[in-house]
Short mmCIF file of C-alpha atoms in Angstrom, two decimals:
data_model
loop_
_atom_site.label_atom_id
_atom_site.label_comp_id
_atom_site.label_asym_id
_atom_site.label_seq_id
_atom_site.Cartn_x
_atom_site.Cartn_y
_atom_site.Cartn_z
CA MET D 1307 0.00 0.09 -0.01
CA SER D 1308 1.64 3.31 -1.11
CA THR D 1309 -0.15 5.43 1.33
CA ASP D 1310 -2.31 5.25 4.60
CA ASN D 1311 -5.25 6.82 2.79
CA PRO D 1312 -4.94 5.02 -0.88
CA LEU D 1313 -7.31 6.07 -3.64
CA VAL D 1314 -10.13 3.26 -4.06
CA THR D 1315 -11.80 3.05 -7.41
CA ILE D 1316 -15.38 1.80 -7.28
CA TYR D 1317 -16.62 0.52 -10.64
CA MET D 1318 -20.33 0.22 -11.69
CA PRO D 1319 -21.71 -1.00 -14.94
CA THR D 1320 -25.36 -0.05 -15.44
CA HIS D 1321 -28.01 -0.36 -18.23
CA ASN D 1322 -31.49 0.98 -17.79
CA ARG D 1323 -31.85 0.97 -14.24
CA SER D 1324 -31.94 4.61 -13.61
CA GLU D 1325 -34.43 4.16 -10.51
CA LEU D 1326 -32.27 1.81 -8.66
CA LEU D 1327 -28.91 3.42 -9.78
CA SER D 1328 -29.45 6.28 -7.55
CA ARG D 1329 -29.50 4.04 -4.40
CA ALA D 1330 -26.35 2.33 -5.37
CA ILE D 1331 -24.60 5.81 -6.06
CA ASP D 1332 -25.95 7.25 -2.70
CA SER D 1333 -24.40 4.26 -0.77
CA VAL D 1334 -21.03 4.89 -2.37
CA ARG D 1335 -21.29 8.38 -1.38
CA ALA D 1336 -22.37 7.64 1.98
CA GLN D 1337 -18.89 5.49 2.82
CA THR D 1338 -17.06 6.28 5.81
CA TYR D 1339 -13.80 6.25 3.69
CA SER D 1340 -13.84 9.35 1.44
CA ASN D 1341 -10.87 8.81 -0.64
CA PHE D 1342 -12.65 7.06 -3.52
CA GLU D 1343 -13.57 7.68 -7.02
CA LEU D 1344 -16.68 5.88 -8.47
CA ILE D 1345 -16.54 5.13 -12.08
CA ILE D 1346 -20.05 4.42 -13.74
CA VAL D 1347 -20.08 2.83 -17.15
CA ASP D 1348 -23.44 3.05 -18.95
CA ASP D 1349 -23.93 0.28 -21.31
CA CYS D 1350 -25.88 2.31 -23.83
CA SER D 1351 -28.79 2.97 -21.75
CA THR D 1352 -31.94 4.13 -23.38
CA ASP D 1353 -33.76 5.60 -20.08
CA ASP D 1354 -32.65 8.97 -17.97
CA THR D 1355 -29.61 7.29 -16.44
CA GLU D 1356 -26.88 9.65 -18.04
CA ALA D 1357 -29.27 12.46 -16.64
CA VAL D 1358 -29.34 10.96 -13.33
CA VAL D 1359 -25.48 10.50 -13.23
CA ARG D 1360 -24.82 13.88 -14.40
CA SER D 1361 -26.86 15.28 -11.84
CA TYR D 1362 -24.56 13.54 -9.28
CA GLN D 1363 -21.43 14.78 -10.80
CA ASP D 1364 -22.58 18.21 -10.30
CA LYS D 1365 -22.41 17.82 -6.68
CA ASP D 1366 -19.64 15.29 -6.19
CA THR D 1367 -16.42 15.36 -8.44
CA ARG D 1368 -15.48 11.83 -7.54
CA ILE D 1369 -18.09 10.45 -9.91
CA LYS D 1370 -16.89 9.48 -13.23
CA TYR D 1371 -19.23 8.65 -16.07
CA ILE D 1372 -18.40 6.73 -19.38
CA LYS D 1373 -21.16 5.94 -21.95
CA ASN D 1374 -20.75 3.03 -24.42
CA SER D 1375 -21.88 3.80 -27.80
CA LYS D 1376 -23.26 0.51 -28.36
CA ASN D 1377 -24.29 -2.29 -25.85
CA LEU D 1378 -21.13 -4.24 -24.77
CA GLY D 1379 -22.21 -6.20 -21.75
CA ALA D 1380 -21.57 -6.19 -18.03
CA CYS D 1381 -17.99 -7.73 -18.14
CA ALA D 1382 -16.62 -5.26 -21.26
CA SER D 1383 -18.10 -2.46 -19.05
CA ARG D 1384 -16.12 -3.62 -16.10
CA ASN D 1385 -12.99 -3.87 -17.73
CA LYS D 1386 -13.42 -0.48 -19.42
CA ALA D 1387 -13.86 1.09 -15.82
CA ILE D 1388 -11.02 -0.84 -14.33
CA ARG D 1389 -8.64 0.23 -17.38
CA ALA D 1390 -9.66 3.77 -16.47
CA ALA D 1391 -9.20 3.57 -12.67
CA GLN D 1392 -6.84 5.94 -11.12
CA GLY D 1393 -7.05 4.23 -7.71
CA GLU D 1394 -4.37 1.77 -6.45
CA PHE D 1395 -7.31 -0.58 -5.31
CA ILE D 1396 -10.41 -1.54 -7.03
CA THR D 1397 -13.75 -3.07 -6.00
CA GLY D 1398 -17.31 -3.50 -7.78
CA LEU D 1399 -20.94 -2.69 -7.17
CA ASP D 1400 -23.93 -3.95 -9.29
CA ASP D 1401 -26.22 -1.19 -9.98
CA ASP D 1402 -28.99 -3.00 -8.25
CA ASP D 1403 -27.05 -3.61 -5.02
CA TYR D 1404 -25.57 -1.31 -2.33
CA PHE D 1405 -23.04 -0.73 0.06
CA LEU D 1406 -23.15 -0.36 3.80
CA PRO D 1407 -21.21 2.70 5.04
CA ASN D 1408 -18.38 0.91 6.30
CA ARG D 1409 -17.37 -1.19 3.36
CA ILE D 1410 -14.39 0.57 1.95
CA SER D 1411 -12.90 1.51 5.20
CA GLU D 1412 -12.95 -2.23 6.60
CA PHE D 1413 -11.39 -3.16 3.31
CA VAL D 1414 -8.46 -0.49 3.57
CA SER D 1415 -7.96 -1.38 7.19
CA ASN D 1416 -7.86 -5.15 6.49
CA TRP D 1417 -5.43 -4.72 3.67
CA LYS D 1418 -3.10 -3.09 5.86
CA SER D 1419 -2.77 -5.89 8.14
CA LYS D 1420 -3.13 -9.02 5.85
CA PRO D 1421 -0.61 -11.40 5.18
CA GLU D 1422 1.77 -11.04 2.26
CA GLN D 1423 0.54 -14.02 0.30
CA VAL D 1424 -3.25 -12.64 0.44
CA ILE D 1425 -4.16 -11.15 -3.03
CA LEU D 1426 -7.75 -10.20 -2.53
CA LEU D 1427 -10.25 -9.63 0.29
CA TYR D 1428 -13.96 -10.48 0.13
CA SER D 1429 -16.85 -10.02 2.79
CA LYS D 1430 -19.77 -11.38 4.13
CA TYR D 1431 -23.05 -10.04 2.63
CA LEU D 1432 -26.77 -9.56 3.28
CA SER D 1433 -29.54 -10.14 0.92
CA LYS D 1434 -32.56 -7.85 0.54
CA ASP D 1435 -35.85 -9.81 0.37
CA SER D 1436 -38.82 -7.43 0.58
CA GLU D 1437 -38.27 -4.92 3.40
CA SER D 1438 -35.70 -7.22 5.47
CA LEU D 1439 -32.23 -7.95 5.07
CA THR D 1440 -31.09 -11.50 6.20
CA TYR D 1441 -27.81 -13.07 6.35
CA LYS D 1442 -27.51 -16.39 4.42
CA LYS D 1443 -24.70 -18.58 6.04
CA PRO D 1444 -22.22 -19.96 3.57
CA ILE D 1445 -22.25 -23.78 3.16
CA ARG D 1446 -18.89 -23.90 5.15
CA GLU D 1447 -18.91 -21.09 7.50
CA ASN D 1448 -16.22 -22.62 9.72
CA LEU D 1449 -13.88 -22.75 6.68
CA GLY D 1450 -11.52 -20.25 8.21
CA LYS D 1451 -10.45 -16.76 7.22
CA PHE D 1452 -8.57 -17.70 4.02
CA ILE D 1453 -9.50 -19.46 0.66
CA SER D 1454 -7.59 -21.06 -2.20
CA ASP D 1455 -8.42 -21.73 -5.60
CA LYS D 1456 -9.52 -25.17 -4.55
CA ASP D 1457 -11.93 -23.74 -2.10
CA LEU D 1458 -13.54 -21.55 -4.59
CA LEU D 1459 -14.36 -24.53 -6.71
CA ASN D 1460 -15.98 -26.22 -3.74
CA SER D 1461 -18.23 -23.02 -3.17
CA PHE D 1462 -18.09 -19.62 -4.42
CA TYR D 1463 -17.29 -18.01 -1.15
CA THR D 1464 -16.09 -14.67 -2.45
CA GLY D 1465 -19.56 -13.77 -3.78
CA SER D 1466 -19.51 -11.38 -6.96
CA GLN D 1467 -17.28 -8.50 -5.51
CA VAL D 1468 -13.99 -8.53 -4.11
CA PHE D 1469 -11.20 -5.84 -3.12
CA THR D 1470 -7.65 -6.04 -4.91
CA ARG D 1471 -4.88 -4.10 -6.37
CA LYS D 1472 -5.90 -2.61 -9.83
CA GLN D 1473 -2.52 -3.85 -11.19
CA SER D 1474 -3.40 -7.40 -9.93
CA ALA D 1475 -6.49 -7.44 -11.92
CA ILE D 1476 -4.50 -6.28 -14.93
CA ASP D 1477 -1.89 -8.77 -14.41
CA VAL D 1478 -4.47 -11.78 -14.48
CA GLY D 1479 -6.09 -10.50 -17.46
CA LEU D 1480 -9.24 -8.80 -16.34
CA TYR D 1481 -12.91 -10.19 -17.00
CA ASP D 1482 -13.09 -12.85 -19.78
CA GLU D 1483 -15.48 -11.15 -22.08
CA ARG D 1484 -15.88 -14.46 -23.98
CA LEU D 1485 -17.60 -16.23 -21.05
CA LEU D 1486 -21.31 -16.29 -21.20
CA MET D 1487 -21.66 -16.33 -17.40
CA TRP D 1488 -19.58 -17.01 -14.22
CA GLN D 1489 -17.25 -14.24 -15.17
CA ASP D 1490 -16.60 -13.38 -11.61
CA PHE D 1491 -15.75 -16.94 -10.74
CA ASP D 1492 -13.27 -17.28 -13.35
CA LEU D 1493 -11.59 -14.02 -12.40
CA TYR D 1494 -11.22 -14.60 -8.75
CA TYR D 1495 -10.14 -18.38 -9.81
CA ARG D 1496 -7.12 -16.79 -11.67
CA PHE D 1497 -6.42 -14.48 -9.02
CA LEU D 1498 -6.29 -17.36 -6.37
CA LYS D 1499 -3.93 -19.30 -8.47
CA LEU D 1500 -1.42 -16.66 -7.39
CA GLY D 1501 -2.31 -16.19 -3.78
CA LEU D 1502 -5.08 -16.34 -1.12
CA GLY D 1503 -8.22 -14.54 -0.42
CA MET D 1504 -9.07 -13.49 3.02
CA ARG D 1505 -12.54 -12.90 4.55
CA VAL D 1506 -13.24 -9.67 6.25
CA ASP D 1507 -15.98 -10.56 8.77
CA VAL D 1508 -18.14 -7.65 8.11
CA ARG D 1509 -21.48 -7.77 6.32
CA SER D 1510 -21.22 -4.86 4.32
CA TYR D 1511 -22.70 -5.76 0.90
CA VAL D 1512 -26.53 -5.98 0.30
CA ILE D 1513 -27.81 -7.91 -2.57
CA ASP D 1514 -31.18 -6.91 -3.66
CA ILE D 1515 -33.18 -9.98 -4.71
CA HIS D 1516 -36.57 -8.26 -4.37
CA HIS D 1517 -36.80 -5.59 -7.02
CA GLY D 1518 -38.79 -6.47 -10.04
CA GLN D 1519 -36.14 -6.13 -12.61
CA THR D 1520 -34.20 -9.15 -13.94
CA ARG D 1521 -30.85 -9.69 -12.11
CA ILE D 1522 -27.81 -10.08 -14.69
CA SER D 1523 -27.33 -13.78 -13.79
CA SER D 1524 -31.18 -14.97 -13.63
CA SER D 1525 -31.53 -14.87 -17.56
CA LYS D 1526 -28.77 -17.18 -18.54
CA ILE D 1527 -29.80 -20.52 -17.31
CA ASP D 1528 -29.62 -22.16 -20.72
CA LYS D 1529 -25.87 -20.98 -21.13
CA VAL D 1530 -24.81 -22.95 -17.97
CA GLU D 1531 -23.51 -26.18 -19.99
CA LEU D 1532 -21.66 -23.94 -22.59
CA THR D 1533 -19.81 -22.19 -19.93
CA TYR D 1534 -19.13 -25.25 -18.01
CA ALA D 1535 -17.33 -26.61 -21.19
CA TYR D 1536 -15.46 -23.48 -21.80
CA LEU D 1537 -14.06 -23.27 -18.19
CA ILE D 1538 -12.94 -26.98 -18.05
CA LYS D 1539 -11.08 -26.24 -21.48
CA LYS D 1540 -9.68 -23.09 -20.50
CA HIS D 1541 -8.42 -24.08 -17.05
CA LYS D 1542 -7.47 -27.66 -17.94
CA PHE D 1543 -9.47 -28.78 -14.95
CA SER D 1544 -8.89 -32.74 -13.87
CA ALA D 1545 -11.61 -35.05 -13.53
CA LYS D 1546 -11.93 -34.19 -9.82
CA GLN D 1547 -12.20 -30.56 -10.46
CA LYS D 1548 -14.88 -31.02 -13.24
CA LEU D 1549 -16.80 -32.58 -10.58
CA LEU D 1550 -16.57 -29.80 -8.19
CA LEU D 1551 -17.45 -27.38 -10.94
CA GLN D 1552 -20.67 -29.43 -11.91
CA GLY D 1553 -21.58 -28.89 -8.19
CA ARG D 1554 -21.92 -25.06 -9.07
CA MET D 1555 -24.59 -25.74 -11.80
CA PHE D 1556 -26.95 -27.57 -9.15
CA LEU D 1557 -28.16 -23.84 -8.46
CA TYR D 1558 -29.63 -23.67 -11.86
CA GLY D 1559 -32.22 -26.40 -11.36
CA ASP D 1560 -32.88 -30.14 -11.16
CA LYS D 1561 -31.69 -30.82 -14.75
CA PHE D 1562 -28.05 -30.20 -13.54
CA ILE D 1563 -28.16 -32.37 -10.40
CA ARG D 1564 -26.57 -35.43 -11.05
CA PHE D 1565 -25.28 -38.40 -8.68
CA LYS D 1566 -21.60 -38.62 -9.33
CA PRO D 1567 -20.86 -34.90 -8.90
CA SER D 1568 -23.21 -34.73 -5.98
CA LEU D 1569 -21.50 -37.76 -4.11
CA TYR D 1570 -17.93 -36.28 -4.60
CA LYS D 1571 -19.07 -32.80 -3.53
CA PHE D 1572 -20.68 -34.16 -0.20
CA VAL D 1573 -17.45 -36.16 0.29
CA VAL D 1574 -15.39 -33.17 -0.11
CA GLN D 1575 -17.54 -30.92 1.42
CA PRO D 1576 -20.16 -32.35 3.87
CA SER D 1577 -23.05 -30.21 4.70
CA ARG D 1578 -26.70 -30.07 4.88
CA TYR D 1579 -26.83 -28.49 1.55
CA THR D 1580 -24.68 -31.33 -0.05
CA LEU D 1581 -26.42 -34.17 1.70
CA LYS D 1582 -29.64 -32.61 0.17
CA MET D 1583 -28.39 -32.34 -3.28
CA LEU D 1584 -26.98 -36.01 -2.96
CA LEU D 1585 -30.37 -37.38 -1.90
CA LYS D 1586 -32.11 -35.43 -4.58
CA SER D 1587 -29.76 -36.77 -7.31
CA LEU D 1588 -30.16 -40.37 -5.76
CA ARG D 1589 -33.81 -40.16 -6.08
CA LYS D 1590 -33.72 -38.68 -9.62
CA SER D 1591 -31.24 -41.53 -10.45
CA LEU D 1592 -33.60 -44.38 -9.19
CA THR D 1593 -36.45 -42.67 -10.79
CA HIS D 1594 -34.75 -42.59 -14.13
CA ASN D 1595 -33.72 -46.15 -13.80
CA THR D 1596 -37.16 -47.23 -12.79
CA VAL D 1597 -38.73 -45.57 -15.71
CA LYS D 1598 -36.38 -47.47 -18.20
#
C-alpha cells in the first residue's frame, strides 16, 4: 500500500436501471472512507441514466461517467472501468445492489494488516428480500479466514465482488469477455492461483433480490452447459475439479443435479446442503432407472 489513505476505485456497470442506480450511488457517497472515485459505465442505456449520473456529478467530483456507444455487456463495461481507474485499489458494485457505509474503510484497514500472500479480500453479505435484510450462511462458515483456488471450486465463497489492487486485475487478464456467465468466478479463480483470498468478517454488501427487474445472472440458465465446457477447457480441469465445478451447476435447477458430482461434492464438503443435493440426485437416478 503506497499510502495510509490510498485512492480506491469503485466500478459499476449499468443499463436502464436509473431508479435503482440512485440508491447504489448514494451508498457509495455515504462511505465513511472518503478517498474514492466511482466510475459508472453506462452500457448504452435508453432511459434517463445519463441525466441521473450527471446530476450527481454536479455535486460530487469523485463520480466519473463513461457511456458506451453500443451495448457491450457487463464484463466489457467492468473492464473499461478498471482500465480507466486511477485508484491503487478496485472493487465493484452492481447497480441493483448497495454498500453499507463501512465497506471501503473495512477493506482498506484489513489490507494494511493482511498476510503477504493474500491477493484479494472479500466480505460476508446480506440479502434484501422485501423490506428485510437477511444473512445467508455459506455452506462452510467454519472454513477459516483464508481461501485458495481449490476452495473456490468447492463453493463461491467470495461472492461477486472483491477488493484488490488494480494492477493485480490487469496482470491476470481482467474479466473474460468471451464467457457467457460465471465471469466473476473465472477471474477470482485466476487470482487465487497466485495467492490467497481473505475474508473480512463484516457484512457490508447488500444484494437486492426483491426488486422487480431481472438480475444479470437470472436470465442465463440456458448458457450453463456452454460455460462449463468453456471453463474446463480453459483451465484444464482434472476429473475431480470437473466434478466440483458441476456442483456449481446445481443452482440452476434439477436438470443439472447428477449423482456422481453430488456424491463427490458431499465427500469433499459435507453439509446439509450437499447432503440434500446428494439425496435429490439419488432419487432422480432411481426414478430414471425405474422408468427405463
